Coordinates of C-alpha atoms in Angstrom, one line a residue:
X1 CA 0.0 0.0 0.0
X2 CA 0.9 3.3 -0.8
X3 CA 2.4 5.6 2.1
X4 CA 1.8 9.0 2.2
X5 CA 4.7 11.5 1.8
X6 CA 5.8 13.8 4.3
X7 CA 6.3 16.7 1.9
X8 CA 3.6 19.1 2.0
X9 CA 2.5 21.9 -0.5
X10 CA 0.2 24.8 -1.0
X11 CA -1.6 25.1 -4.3
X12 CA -0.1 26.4 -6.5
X13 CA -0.4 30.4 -7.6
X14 CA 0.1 31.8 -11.0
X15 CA 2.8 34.5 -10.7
X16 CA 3.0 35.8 -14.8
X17 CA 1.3 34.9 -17.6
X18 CA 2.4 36.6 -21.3
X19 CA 0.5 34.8 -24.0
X20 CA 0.2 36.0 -27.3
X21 CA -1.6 34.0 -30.0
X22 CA 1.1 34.4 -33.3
X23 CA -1.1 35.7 -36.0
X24 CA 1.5 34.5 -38.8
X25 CA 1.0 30.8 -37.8
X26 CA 0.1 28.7 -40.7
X27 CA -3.3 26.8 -39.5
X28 CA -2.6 23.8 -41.8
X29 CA 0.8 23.6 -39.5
X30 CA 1.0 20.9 -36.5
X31 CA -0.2 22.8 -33.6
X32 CA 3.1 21.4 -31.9
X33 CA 5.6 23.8 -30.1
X34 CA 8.9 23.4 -31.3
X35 CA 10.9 24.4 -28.6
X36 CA 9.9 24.9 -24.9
X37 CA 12.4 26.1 -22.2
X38 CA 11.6 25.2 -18.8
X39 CA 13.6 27.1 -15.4
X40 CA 13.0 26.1 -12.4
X41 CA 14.1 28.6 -9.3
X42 CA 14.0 27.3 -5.4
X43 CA 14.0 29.9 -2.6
X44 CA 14.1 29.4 0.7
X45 CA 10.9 31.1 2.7
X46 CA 11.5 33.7 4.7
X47 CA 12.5 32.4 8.5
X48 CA 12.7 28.9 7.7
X49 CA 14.7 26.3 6.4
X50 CA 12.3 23.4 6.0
X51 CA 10.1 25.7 3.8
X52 CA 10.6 26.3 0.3
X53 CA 9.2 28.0 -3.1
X54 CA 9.5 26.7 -6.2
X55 CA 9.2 28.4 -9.5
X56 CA 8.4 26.5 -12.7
X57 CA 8.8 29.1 -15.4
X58 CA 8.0 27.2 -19.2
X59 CA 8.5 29.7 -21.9
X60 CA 7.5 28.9 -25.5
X61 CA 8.4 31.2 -28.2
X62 CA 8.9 30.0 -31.4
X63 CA 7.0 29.8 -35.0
X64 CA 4.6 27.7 -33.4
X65 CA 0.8 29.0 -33.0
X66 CA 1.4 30.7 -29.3
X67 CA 4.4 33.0 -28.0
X68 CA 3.9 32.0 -24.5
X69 CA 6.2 32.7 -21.1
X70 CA 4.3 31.6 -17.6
X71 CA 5.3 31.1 -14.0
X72 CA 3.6 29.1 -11.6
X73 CA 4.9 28.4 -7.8
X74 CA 3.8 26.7 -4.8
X75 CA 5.2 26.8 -0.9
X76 CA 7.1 23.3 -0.2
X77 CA 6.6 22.3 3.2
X78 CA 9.3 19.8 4.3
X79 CA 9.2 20.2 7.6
X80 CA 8.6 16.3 8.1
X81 CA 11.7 15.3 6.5
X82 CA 15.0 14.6 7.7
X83 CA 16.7 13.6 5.2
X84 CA 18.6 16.4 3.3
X85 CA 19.3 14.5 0.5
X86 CA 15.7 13.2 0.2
X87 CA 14.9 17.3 0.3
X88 CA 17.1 18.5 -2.2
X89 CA 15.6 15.3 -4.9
X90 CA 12.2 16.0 -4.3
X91 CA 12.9 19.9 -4.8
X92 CA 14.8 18.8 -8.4
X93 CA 12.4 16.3 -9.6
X94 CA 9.6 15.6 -7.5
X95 CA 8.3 19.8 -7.1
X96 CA 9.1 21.0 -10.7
X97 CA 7.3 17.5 -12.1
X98 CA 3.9 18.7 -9.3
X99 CA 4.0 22.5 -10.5
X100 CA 4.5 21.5 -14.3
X101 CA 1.1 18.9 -13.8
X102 CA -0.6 22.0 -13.1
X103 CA 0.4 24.2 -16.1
X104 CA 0.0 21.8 -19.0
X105 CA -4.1 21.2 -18.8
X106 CA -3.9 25.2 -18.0
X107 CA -1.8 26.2 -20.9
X108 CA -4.2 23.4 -23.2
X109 CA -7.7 25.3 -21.9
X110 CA -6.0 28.7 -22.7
X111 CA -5.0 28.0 -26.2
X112 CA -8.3 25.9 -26.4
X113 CA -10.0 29.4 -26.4
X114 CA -8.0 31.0 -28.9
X115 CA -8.9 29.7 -32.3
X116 CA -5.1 28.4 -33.3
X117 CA -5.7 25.1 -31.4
X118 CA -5.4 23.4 -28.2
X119 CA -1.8 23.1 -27.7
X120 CA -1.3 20.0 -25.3
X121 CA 2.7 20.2 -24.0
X122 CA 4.7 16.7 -23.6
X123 CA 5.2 14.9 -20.6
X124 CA 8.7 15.9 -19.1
X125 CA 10.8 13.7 -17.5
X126 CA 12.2 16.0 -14.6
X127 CA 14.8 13.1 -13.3
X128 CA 17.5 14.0 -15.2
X129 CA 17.2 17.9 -14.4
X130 CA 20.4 18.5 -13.4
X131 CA 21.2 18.2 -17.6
X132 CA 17.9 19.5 -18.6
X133 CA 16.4 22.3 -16.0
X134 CA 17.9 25.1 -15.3
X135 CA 17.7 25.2 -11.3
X136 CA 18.9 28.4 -9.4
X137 CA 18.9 28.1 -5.6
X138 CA 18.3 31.4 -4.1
X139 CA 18.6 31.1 -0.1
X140 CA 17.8 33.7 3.0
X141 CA 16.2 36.3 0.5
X142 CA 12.5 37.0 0.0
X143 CA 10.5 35.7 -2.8
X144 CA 10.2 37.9 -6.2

């Protein structure tokens, strides 16, 4: 049976959203982005060191139907855990992987609603993200 985990998080809060429907876009195109950067950013919360946000900026902005750049966060609670290495994998792999769940059915209502199509991004695999994310750790300030 499956045992709950003893990292906690708050829902997640849209921080920026710049969408922009490219009007050149070819319709007859696959409504496929091309390229899509993804940055993720952990700070620590103000006053504690078992408490964390992470950001989960995905930028798309290409000849593809949308020019879009988004950020999404949530608080990670890890209170619970011991571990510091279990902490610093669930903030690289675990955390990006839960925020990112969030965006893609947001970003595929969005462009749903836009008459270029719905544009449904690819699963990520967030375990190798030490190649493929670009993580900055930004400790004992306040969050943008």
């Amino acid at each position: 049976m499956a045992k709950e985990s003893a990292f906690k998080f708050s829902d997640p809060e849209l921080l920026s959203l710049n969408f922009k429907k490219n009007e050149e876009f070819k319709k007859d195109k696959e409504n496929k982005p091309e390229k899509i950067q993804i940055k993720a950013t952990v700070e620590e919360f103000p006053g504690s060191r078992k408490k964390f946000y992470l950001s989960l900026q995905v930028i798309i902005d290409n000849d593809g139907p949308y020019i879009i750049n988004l950020v999404m966060r949530s608080l990670f609670d890890t209170t619970d855990v011991t571990d510091s290495s279990q902490i610093n994998n669930f903030l690289k792999v675990n955390a990006p992987a839960l925020i990112f769940s969030y965006i893609r059915p947001f970003l595929a209502y969005l462009t749903s609603q836009s008459g270029n199509g719905t544009l449904h991004l690819p699963f990520y695999n967030f375990l190798d993200s030490d190649k493929q994310l670009n993580i900055s750790h930004n400790t004992g300030s306040d969050p943008e």
